mmCIF file of C-alpha atoms in Angstrom:
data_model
loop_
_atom_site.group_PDB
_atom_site.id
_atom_site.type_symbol
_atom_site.label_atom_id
_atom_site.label_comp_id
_atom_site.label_asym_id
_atom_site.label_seq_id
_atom_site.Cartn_x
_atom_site.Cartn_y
_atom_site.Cartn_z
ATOM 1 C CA UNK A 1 -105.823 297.303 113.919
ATOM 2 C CA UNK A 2 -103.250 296.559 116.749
ATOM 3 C CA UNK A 3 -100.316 297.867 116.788
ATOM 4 C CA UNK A 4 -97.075 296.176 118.026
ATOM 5 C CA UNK A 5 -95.578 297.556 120.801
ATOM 6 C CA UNK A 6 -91.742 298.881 120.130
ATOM 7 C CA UNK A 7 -88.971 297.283 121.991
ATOM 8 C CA UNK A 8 -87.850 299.636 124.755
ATOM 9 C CA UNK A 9 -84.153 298.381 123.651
ATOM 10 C CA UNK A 10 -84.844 299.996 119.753
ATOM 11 C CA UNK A 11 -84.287 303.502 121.625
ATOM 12 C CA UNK A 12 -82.366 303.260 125.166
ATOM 13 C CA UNK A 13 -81.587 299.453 125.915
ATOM 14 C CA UNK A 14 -78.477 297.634 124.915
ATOM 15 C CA UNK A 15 -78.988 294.380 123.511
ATOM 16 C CA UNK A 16 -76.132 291.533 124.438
ATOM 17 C CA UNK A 17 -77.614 288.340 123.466
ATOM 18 C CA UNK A 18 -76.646 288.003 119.978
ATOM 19 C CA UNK A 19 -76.468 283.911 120.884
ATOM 20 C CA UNK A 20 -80.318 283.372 121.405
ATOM 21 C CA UNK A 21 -81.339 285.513 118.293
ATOM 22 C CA UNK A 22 -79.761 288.183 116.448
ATOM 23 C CA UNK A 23 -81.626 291.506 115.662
ATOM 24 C CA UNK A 24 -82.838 291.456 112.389
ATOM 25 C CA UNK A 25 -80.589 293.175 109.658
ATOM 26 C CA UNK A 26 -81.801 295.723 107.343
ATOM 27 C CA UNK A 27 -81.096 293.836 104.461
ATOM 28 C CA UNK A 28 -82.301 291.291 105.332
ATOM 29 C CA UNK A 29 -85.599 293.003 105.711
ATOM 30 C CA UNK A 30 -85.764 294.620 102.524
ATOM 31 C CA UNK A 31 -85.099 291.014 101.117
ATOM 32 C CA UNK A 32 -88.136 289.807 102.865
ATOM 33 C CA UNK A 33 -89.783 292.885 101.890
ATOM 34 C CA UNK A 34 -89.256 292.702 98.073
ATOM 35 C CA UNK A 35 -90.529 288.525 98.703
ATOM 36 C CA UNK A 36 -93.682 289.568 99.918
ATOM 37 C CA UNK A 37 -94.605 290.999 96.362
ATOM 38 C CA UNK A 38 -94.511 287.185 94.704
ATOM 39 C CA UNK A 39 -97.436 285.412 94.264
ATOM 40 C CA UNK A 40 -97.251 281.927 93.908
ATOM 41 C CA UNK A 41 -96.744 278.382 95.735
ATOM 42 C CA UNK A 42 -92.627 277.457 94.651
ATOM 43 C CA UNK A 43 -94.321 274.065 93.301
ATOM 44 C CA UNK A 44 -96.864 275.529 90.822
ATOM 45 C CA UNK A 45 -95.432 274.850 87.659
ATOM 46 C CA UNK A 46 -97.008 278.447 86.001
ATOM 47 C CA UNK A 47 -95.281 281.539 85.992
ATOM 48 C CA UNK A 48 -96.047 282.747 89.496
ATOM 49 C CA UNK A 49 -95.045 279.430 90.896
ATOM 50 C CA UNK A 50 -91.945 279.679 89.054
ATOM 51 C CA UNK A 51 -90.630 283.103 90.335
ATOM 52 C CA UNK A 52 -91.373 282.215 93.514
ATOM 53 C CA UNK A 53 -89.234 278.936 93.307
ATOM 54 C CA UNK A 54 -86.412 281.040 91.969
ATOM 55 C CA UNK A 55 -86.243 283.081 95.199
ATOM 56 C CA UNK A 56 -86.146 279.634 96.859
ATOM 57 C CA UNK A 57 -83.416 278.135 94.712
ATOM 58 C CA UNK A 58 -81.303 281.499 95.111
ATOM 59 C CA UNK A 59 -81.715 281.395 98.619
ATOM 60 C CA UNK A 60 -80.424 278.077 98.840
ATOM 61 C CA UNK A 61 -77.434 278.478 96.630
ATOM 62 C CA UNK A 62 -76.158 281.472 99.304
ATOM 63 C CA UNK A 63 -77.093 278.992 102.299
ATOM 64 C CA UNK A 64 -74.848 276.607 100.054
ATOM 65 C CA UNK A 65 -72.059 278.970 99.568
ATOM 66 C CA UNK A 66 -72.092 279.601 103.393
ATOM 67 C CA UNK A 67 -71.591 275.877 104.127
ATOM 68 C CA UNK A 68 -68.985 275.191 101.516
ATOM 69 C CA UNK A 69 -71.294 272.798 99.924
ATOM 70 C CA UNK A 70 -73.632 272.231 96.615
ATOM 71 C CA UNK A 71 -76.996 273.862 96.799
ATOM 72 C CA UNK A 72 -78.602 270.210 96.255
ATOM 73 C CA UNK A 73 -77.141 269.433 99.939
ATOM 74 C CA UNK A 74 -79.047 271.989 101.501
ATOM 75 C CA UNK A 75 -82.702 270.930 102.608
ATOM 76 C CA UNK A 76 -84.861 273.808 104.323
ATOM 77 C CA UNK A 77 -86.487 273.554 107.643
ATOM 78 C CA UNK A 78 -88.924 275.349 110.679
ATOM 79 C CA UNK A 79 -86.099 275.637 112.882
ATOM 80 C CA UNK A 80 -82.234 274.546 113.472
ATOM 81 C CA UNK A 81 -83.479 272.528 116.246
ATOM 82 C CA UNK A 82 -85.810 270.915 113.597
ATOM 83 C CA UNK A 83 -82.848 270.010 111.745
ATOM 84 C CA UNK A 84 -80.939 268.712 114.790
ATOM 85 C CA UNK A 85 -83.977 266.390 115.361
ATOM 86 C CA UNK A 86 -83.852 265.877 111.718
ATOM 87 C CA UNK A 87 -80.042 264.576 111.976
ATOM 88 C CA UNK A 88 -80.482 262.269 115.055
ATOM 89 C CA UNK A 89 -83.982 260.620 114.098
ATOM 90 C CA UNK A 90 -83.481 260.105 110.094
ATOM 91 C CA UNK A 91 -80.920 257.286 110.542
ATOM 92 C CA UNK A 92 -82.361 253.933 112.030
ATOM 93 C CA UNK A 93 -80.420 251.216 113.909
ATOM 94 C CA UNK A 94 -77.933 253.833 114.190
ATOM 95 C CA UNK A 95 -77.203 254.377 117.674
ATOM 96 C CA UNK A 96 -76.040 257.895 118.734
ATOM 97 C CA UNK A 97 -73.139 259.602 120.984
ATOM 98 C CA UNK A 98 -73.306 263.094 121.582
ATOM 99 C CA UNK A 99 -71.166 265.831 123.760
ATOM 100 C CA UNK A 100 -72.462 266.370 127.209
ATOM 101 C CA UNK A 101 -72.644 269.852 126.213
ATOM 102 C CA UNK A 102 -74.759 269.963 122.911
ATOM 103 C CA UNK A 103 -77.743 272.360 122.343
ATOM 104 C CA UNK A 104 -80.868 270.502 124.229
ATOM 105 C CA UNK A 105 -82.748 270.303 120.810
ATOM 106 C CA UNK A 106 -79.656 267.358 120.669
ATOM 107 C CA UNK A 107 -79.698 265.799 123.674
ATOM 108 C CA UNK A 108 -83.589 265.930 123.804
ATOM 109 C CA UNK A 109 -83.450 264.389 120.108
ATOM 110 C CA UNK A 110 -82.242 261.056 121.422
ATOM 111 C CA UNK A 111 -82.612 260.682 125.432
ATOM 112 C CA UNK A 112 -80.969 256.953 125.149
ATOM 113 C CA UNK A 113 -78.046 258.667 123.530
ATOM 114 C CA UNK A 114 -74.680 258.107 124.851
ATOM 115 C CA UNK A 115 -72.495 261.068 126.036
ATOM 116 C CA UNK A 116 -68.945 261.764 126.026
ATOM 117 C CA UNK A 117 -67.704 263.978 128.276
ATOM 118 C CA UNK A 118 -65.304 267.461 127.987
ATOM 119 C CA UNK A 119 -62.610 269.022 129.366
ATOM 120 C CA UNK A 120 -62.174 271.355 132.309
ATOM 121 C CA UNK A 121 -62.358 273.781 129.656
ATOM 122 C CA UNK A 122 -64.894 272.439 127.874
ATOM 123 C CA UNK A 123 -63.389 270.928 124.692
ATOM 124 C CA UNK A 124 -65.090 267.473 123.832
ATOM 125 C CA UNK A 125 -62.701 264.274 125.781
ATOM 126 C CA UNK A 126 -62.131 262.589 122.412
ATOM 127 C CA UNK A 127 -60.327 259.885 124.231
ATOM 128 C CA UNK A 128 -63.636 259.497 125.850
ATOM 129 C CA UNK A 129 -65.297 259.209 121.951
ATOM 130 C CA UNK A 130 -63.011 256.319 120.966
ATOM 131 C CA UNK A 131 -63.373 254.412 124.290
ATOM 132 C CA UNK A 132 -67.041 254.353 123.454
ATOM 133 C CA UNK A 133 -67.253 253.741 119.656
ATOM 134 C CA UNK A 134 -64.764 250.966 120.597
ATOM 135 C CA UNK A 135 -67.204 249.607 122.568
ATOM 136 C CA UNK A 136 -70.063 249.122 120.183
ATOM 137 C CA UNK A 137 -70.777 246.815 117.833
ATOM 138 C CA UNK A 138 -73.680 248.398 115.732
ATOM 139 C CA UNK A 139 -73.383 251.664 113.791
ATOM 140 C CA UNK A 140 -73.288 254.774 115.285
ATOM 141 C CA UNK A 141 -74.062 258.391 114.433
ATOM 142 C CA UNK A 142 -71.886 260.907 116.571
ATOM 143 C CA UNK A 143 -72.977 264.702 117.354
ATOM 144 C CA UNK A 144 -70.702 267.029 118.236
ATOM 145 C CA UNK A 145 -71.599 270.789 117.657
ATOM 146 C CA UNK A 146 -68.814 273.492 116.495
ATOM 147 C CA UNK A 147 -69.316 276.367 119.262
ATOM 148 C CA UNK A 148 -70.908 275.742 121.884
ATOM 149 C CA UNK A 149 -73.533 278.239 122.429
ATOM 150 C CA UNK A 150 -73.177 279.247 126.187
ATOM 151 C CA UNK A 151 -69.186 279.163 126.331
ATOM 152 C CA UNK A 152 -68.618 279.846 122.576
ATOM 153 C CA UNK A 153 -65.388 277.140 122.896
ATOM 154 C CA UNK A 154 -64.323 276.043 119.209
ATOM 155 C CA UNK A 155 -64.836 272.260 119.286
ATOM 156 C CA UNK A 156 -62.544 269.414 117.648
ATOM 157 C CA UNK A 157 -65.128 268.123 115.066
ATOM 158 C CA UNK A 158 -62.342 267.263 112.403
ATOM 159 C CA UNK A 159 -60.520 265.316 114.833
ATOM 160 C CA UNK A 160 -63.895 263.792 116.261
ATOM 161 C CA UNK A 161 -64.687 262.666 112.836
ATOM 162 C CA UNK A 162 -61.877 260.909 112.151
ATOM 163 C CA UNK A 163 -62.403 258.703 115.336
ATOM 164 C CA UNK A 164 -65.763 258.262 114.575
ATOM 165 C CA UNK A 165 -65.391 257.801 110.313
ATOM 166 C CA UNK A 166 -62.389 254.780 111.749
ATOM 167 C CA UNK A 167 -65.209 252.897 113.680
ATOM 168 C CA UNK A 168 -67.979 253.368 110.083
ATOM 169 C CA UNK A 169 -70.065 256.103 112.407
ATOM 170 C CA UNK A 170 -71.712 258.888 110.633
ATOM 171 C CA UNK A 171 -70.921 262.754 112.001
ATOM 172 C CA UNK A 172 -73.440 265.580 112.740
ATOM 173 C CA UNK A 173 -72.353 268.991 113.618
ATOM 174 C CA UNK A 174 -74.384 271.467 115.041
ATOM 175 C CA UNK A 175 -72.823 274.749 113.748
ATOM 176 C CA UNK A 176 -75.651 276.882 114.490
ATOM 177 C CA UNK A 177 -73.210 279.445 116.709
ATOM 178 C CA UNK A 178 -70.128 278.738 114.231
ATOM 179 C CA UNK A 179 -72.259 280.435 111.132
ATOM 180 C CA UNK A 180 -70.899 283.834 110.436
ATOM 181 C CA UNK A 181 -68.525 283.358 113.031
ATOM 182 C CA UNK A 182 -66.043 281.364 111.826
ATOM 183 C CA UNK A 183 -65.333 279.844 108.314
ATOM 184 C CA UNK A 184 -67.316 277.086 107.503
ATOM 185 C CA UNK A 185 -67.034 273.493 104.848
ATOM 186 C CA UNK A 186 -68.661 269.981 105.459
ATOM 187 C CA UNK A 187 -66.245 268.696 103.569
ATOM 188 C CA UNK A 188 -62.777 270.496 105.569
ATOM 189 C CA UNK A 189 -64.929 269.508 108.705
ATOM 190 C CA UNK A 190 -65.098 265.822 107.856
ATOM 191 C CA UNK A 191 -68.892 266.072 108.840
ATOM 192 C CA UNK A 192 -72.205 263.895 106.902
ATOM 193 C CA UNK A 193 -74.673 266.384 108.474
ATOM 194 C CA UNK A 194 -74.978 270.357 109.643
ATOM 195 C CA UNK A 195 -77.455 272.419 111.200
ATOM 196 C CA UNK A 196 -77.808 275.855 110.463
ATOM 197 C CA UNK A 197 -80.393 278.535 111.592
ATOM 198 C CA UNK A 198 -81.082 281.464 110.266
ATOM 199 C CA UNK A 199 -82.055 284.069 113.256
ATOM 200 C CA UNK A 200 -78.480 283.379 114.503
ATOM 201 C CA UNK A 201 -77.223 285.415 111.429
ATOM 202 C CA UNK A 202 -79.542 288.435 111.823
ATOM 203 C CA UNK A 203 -82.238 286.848 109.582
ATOM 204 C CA UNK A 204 -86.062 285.498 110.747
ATOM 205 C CA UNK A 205 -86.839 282.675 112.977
ATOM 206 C CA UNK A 206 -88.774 279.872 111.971
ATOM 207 C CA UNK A 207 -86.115 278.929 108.907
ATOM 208 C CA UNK A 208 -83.067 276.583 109.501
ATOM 209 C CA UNK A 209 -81.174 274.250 107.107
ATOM 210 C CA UNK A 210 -79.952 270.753 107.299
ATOM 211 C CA UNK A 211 -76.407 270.404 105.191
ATOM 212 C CA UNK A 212 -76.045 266.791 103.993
ATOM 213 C CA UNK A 213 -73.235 265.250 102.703
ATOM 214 C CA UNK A 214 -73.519 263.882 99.092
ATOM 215 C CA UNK A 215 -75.207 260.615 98.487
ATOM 216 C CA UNK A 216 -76.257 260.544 102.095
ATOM 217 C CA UNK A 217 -80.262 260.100 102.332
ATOM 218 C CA UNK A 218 -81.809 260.314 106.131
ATOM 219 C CA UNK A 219 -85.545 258.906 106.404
ATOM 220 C CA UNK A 220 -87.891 261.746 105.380
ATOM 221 C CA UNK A 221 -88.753 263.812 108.505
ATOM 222 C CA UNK A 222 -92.482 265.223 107.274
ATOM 223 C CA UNK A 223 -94.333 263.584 105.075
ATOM 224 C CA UNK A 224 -96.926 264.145 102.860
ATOM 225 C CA UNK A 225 -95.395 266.155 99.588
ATOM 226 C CA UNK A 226 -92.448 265.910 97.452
ATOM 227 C CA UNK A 227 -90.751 269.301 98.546
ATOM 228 C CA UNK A 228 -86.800 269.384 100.135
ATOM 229 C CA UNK A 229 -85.958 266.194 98.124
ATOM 230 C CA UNK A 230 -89.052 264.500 99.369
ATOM 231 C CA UNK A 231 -87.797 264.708 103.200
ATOM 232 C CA UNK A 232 -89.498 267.435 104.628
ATOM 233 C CA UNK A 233 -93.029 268.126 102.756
ATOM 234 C CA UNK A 234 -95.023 271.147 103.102
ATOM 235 C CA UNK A 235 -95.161 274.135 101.414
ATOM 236 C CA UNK A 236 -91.696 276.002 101.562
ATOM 237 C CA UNK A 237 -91.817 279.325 104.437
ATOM 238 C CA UNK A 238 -91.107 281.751 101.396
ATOM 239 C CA UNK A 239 -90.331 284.386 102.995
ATOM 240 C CA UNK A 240 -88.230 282.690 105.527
ATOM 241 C CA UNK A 241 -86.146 281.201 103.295
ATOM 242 C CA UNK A 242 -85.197 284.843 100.981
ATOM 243 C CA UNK A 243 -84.252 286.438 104.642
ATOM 244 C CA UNK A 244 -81.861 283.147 105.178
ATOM 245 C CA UNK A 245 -80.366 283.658 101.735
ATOM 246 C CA UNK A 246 -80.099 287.225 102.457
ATOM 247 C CA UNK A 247 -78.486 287.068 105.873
ATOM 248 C CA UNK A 248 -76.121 284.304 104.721
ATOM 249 C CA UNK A 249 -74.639 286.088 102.226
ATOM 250 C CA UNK A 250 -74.115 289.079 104.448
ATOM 251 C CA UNK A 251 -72.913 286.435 107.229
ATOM 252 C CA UNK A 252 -70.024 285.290 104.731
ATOM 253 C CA UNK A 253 -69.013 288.424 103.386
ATOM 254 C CA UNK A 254 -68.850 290.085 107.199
ATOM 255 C CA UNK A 255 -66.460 286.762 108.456
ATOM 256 C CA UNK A 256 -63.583 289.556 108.812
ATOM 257 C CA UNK A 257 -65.685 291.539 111.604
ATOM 258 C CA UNK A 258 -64.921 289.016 113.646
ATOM 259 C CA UNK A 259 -61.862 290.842 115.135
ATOM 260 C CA UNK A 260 -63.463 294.021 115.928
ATOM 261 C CA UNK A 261 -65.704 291.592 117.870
ATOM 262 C CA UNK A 262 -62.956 290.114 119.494
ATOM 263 C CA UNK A 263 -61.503 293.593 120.657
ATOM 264 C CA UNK A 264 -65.095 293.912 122.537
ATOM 265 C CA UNK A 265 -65.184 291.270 123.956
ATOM 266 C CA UNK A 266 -61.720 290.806 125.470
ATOM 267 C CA UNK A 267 -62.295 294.662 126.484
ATOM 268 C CA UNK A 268 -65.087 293.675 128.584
ATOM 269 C CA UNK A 269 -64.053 290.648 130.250
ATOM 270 C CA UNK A 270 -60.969 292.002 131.210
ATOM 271 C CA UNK A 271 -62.670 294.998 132.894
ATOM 272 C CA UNK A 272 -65.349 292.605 134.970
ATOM 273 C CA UNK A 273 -62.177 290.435 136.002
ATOM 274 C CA UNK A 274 -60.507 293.603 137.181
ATOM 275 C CA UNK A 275 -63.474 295.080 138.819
ATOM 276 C CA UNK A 276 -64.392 291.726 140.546
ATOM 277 C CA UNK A 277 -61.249 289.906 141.178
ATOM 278 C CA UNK A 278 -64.046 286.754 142.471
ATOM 279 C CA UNK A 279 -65.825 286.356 138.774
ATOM 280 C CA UNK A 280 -64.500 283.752 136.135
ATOM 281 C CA UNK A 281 -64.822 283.444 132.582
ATOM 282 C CA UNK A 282 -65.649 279.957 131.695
ATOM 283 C CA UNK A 283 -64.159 278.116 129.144
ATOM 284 C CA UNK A 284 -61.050 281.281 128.459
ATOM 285 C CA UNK A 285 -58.210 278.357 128.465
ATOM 286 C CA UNK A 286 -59.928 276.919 125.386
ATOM 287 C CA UNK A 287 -60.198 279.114 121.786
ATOM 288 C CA UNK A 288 -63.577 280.790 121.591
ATOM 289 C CA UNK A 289 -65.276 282.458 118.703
ATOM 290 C CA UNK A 290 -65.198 285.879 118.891
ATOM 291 C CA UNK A 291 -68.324 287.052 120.270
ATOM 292 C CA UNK A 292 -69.298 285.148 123.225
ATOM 293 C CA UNK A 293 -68.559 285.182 127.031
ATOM 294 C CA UNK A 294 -69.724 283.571 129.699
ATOM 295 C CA UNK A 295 -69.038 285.037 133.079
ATOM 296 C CA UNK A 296 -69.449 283.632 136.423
ATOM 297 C CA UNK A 297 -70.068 285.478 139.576
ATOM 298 C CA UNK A 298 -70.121 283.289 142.643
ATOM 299 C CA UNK A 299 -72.559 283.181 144.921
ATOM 300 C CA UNK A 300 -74.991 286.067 142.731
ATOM 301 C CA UNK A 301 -77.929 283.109 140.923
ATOM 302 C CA UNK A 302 -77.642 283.982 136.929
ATOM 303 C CA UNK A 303 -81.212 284.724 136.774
ATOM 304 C CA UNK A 304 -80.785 287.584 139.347
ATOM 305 C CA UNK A 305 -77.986 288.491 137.398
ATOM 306 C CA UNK A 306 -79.955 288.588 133.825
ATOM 307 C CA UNK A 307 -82.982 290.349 135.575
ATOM 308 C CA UNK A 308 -81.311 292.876 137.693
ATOM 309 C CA UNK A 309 -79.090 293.769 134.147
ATOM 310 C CA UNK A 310 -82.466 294.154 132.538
ATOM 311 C CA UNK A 311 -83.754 296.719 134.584
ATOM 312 C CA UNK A 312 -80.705 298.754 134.120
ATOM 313 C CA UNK A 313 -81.836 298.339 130.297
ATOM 314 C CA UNK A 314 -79.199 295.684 129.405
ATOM 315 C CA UNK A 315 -80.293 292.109 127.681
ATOM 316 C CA UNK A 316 -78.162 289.771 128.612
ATOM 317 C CA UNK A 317 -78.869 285.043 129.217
ATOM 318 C CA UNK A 318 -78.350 282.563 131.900
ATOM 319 C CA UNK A 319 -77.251 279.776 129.404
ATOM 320 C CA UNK A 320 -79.540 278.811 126.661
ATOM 321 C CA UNK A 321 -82.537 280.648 124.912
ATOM 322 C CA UNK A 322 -84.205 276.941 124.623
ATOM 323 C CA UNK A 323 -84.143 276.607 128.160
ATOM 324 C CA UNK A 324 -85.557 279.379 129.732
ATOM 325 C CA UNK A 325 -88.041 279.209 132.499
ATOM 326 C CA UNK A 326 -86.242 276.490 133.785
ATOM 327 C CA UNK A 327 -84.724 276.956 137.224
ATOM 328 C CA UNK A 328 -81.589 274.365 136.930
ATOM 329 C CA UNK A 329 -78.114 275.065 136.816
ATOM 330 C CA UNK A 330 -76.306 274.456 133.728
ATOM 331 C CA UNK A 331 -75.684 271.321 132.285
ATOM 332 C CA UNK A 332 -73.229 272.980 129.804
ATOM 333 C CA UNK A 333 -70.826 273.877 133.244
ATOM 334 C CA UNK A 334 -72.108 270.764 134.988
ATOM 335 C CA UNK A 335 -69.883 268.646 132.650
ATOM 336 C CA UNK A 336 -67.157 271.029 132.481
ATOM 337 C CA UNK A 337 -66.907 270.153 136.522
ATOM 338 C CA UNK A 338 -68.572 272.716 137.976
ATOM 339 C CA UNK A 339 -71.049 272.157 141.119
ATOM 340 C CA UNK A 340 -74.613 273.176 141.314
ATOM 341 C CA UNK A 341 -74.362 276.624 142.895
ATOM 342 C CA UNK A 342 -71.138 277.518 140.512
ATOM 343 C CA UNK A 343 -73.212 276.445 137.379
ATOM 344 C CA UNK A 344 -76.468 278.275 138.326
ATOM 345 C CA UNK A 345 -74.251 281.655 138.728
ATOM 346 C CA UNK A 346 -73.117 282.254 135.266
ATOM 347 C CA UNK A 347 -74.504 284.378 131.971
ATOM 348 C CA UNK A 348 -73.575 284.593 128.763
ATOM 349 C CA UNK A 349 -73.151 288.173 127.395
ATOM 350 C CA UNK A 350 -73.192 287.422 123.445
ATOM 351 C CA UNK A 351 -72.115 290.412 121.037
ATOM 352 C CA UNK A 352 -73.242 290.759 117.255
ATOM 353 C CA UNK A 353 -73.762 293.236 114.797
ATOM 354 C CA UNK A 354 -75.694 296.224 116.736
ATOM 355 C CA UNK A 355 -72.654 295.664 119.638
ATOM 356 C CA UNK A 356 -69.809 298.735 119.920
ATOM 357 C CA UNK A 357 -68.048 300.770 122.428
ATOM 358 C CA UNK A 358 -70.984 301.957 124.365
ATOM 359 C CA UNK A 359 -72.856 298.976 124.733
ATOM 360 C CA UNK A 360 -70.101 297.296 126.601
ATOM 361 C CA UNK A 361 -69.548 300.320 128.516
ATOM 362 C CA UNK A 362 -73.346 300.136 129.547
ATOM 363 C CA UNK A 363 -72.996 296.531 130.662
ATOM 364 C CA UNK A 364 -69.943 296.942 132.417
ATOM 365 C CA UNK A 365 -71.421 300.068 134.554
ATOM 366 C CA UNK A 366 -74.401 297.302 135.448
ATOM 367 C CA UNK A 367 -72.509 294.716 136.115
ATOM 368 C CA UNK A 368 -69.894 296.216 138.332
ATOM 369 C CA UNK A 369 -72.644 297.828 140.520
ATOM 370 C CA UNK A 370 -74.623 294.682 140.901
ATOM 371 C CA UNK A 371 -71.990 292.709 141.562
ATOM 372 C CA UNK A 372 -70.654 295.037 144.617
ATOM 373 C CA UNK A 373 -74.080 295.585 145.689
ATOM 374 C CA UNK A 374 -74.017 291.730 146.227
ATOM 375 C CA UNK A 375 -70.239 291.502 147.755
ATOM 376 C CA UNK A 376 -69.760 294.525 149.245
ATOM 377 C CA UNK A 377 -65.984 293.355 150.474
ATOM 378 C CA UNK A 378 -64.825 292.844 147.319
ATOM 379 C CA UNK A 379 -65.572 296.333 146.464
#
């Protein structure tokens, strides 16, 4: 029998990257736990089949409740970058416009997409979004996410679907970082189409959701069987699903944490600024959710950065999860104006639920020794 190895961070690490995947939360576990006991496929019609397409249906009725929508809206999926691809493929002869700074599973969706650029800050240019739905003739489908996930700045996605409901375009938002962060509703949004994932929340990976508005029917994305509404077949991830339900319940009864989060977070950027006079915070002029910074060091590669944290025991990214092992700078800071070196020389320290006191304390100690090490006039 093998025997997983346990995570060096369970007993002296400090985990800070809450943004690529949040630890999993106890109840959510014990959910998943309790799921493991049913027997059944959720589309046998017997008794066993039937329980286990109650824990389905219950799970999707919290995902609902989470998105401020009916549980019919909600189709399941393998991932939230599933559902982005789900989004931005099911509509055809719809051409698409995204941000310059969506999640890659978006821009990689539709390469010949369009982009409209951001601010300085890095709030989406909607002047930039009308000029180019102007300029179109056929239908369009516009994607603009809610937080961006290395920055964490709020985006305008009421006012962007406005523009883009004036010129008969359809709206997907990518709110996988918004979840449990900040109130959501498709409807208050003005948005046909979310993403959501669950393993942002503190539940499993391999579960996400696609939120559609109602009436709105995107070309199946798996075929084969008649499960989500006939547009994504194959058996249902069971126990995927309860831990989604689980965590998104927890996720919208814990919205009010948020401020303690907040309090963290402002703690420790304004001790790095005040350590290291030279380091930025990108994206502070703009509102932010509560969790996330991203801090720039010039001249000190993010990659060093994220390894030389980790062997002081402190997890921390250079930009996005989905990108890693790629050496290239950020294309996130790229469009907010930044040059090569300057966008290469960031990370994102994301706090969640396991993040207090101490754990900022231990990545401030870190980061204020490696970043004199590497300057040592600014010391």
């Amino acid at each position: 029998m093998t025997i997983l190895p346990v995570s060096p961070f369970r007993r002296t690490g400090v985990y800070l990257d809450h943004n690529a995947t949040a630890p999993l939360k106890p109840e959510v576990k014990a959910a998943m736990g309790q799921a493991m006991d049913l027997v059944g496929n959720p589309s046998s019609v017997h008794a066993f089949g039937r329980s286990a397409r109650r824990a389905v249906e219950e799970a999707r009725a919290a995902v609902a409740a989470l998105a401020g929508v009916k549980p019919a809206q909600v189709l399941f999926t393998g991932s939230g970058t599933e559902a982005n691809n789900f989004a931005l493929r099911g509509f055809a002869g719809r051409r698409v416009v995204t941000s310059a700074i969506e999640h890659e599973s978006v821009l990689a969706a539709r390469p010949d997409a369009e982009r409209f650029g951001v601010t300085r800050d890095g709030v989406a240019d909607l002047e930039d979004l009308a000029r180019r739905l102007a300029c179109g003739d056929e239908p369009a489908l516009v994607s603009l996410m809610l937080v961006n996930n290395e920055t964490g700045v709020i985006q305008p996605v009421a006012e962007s679907a406005r523009i883009a409901h004036a010129h008969g375009a359809l709206v997907h938002c990518d709110a996988v970082q918004a979840a449990g962060r900040l109130p959501l509703s498709l409807s208050a949004l003005g948005a046909d189409l979310m993403t959501l994932s669950a393993h942002k929340l503190g539940g499993p990976t391999g579960v996400g959701a696609l939120i559609l508005a109602e009436g709105l029917e995107p070309d199946a994305l798996i075929r084969g069987g008649g499960q989500e509404r006939r547009k994504r077949a194959g058996t249902e991830n069971l126990l995927g699903i309860v831990g989604f339900g689980a965590a998104a319940r927890l996720a919208l009864d814990g919205l009010a944490e948020a401020a303690d989060l907040a309090a963290l977070r402002d703690r420790l950027e304004r001790e790095a600024l005040a350590a290291m006079p030279r380091a930025r915070v990108m994206g502070a002029g703009a509102a932010r959710v509560a969790n996330t910074c991203c801090l720039m060091l010039p001249g000190l590669p993010g990659e060093t950065q994220v390894m030389t944290l980790d062997l002081a025991g402190v997890a921390v990214s250079a930009g996005s999860a989905c990108s890693s092992g790629k050496v290239k700078p950020s294309h996130v800071l790229a469009a907010m104006g930044e040059d090569d070196q300057a966008a290469a020389s960031a990370i994102r320290v994301s706090l969640g639920w396991t993040s207090d006191d101490e754990a900022v304390d231990r990545f401030l100690t870190a980061w204020t020794a490696m970043a004199r090490r590497s300057a040592p006039a600014d010391g």
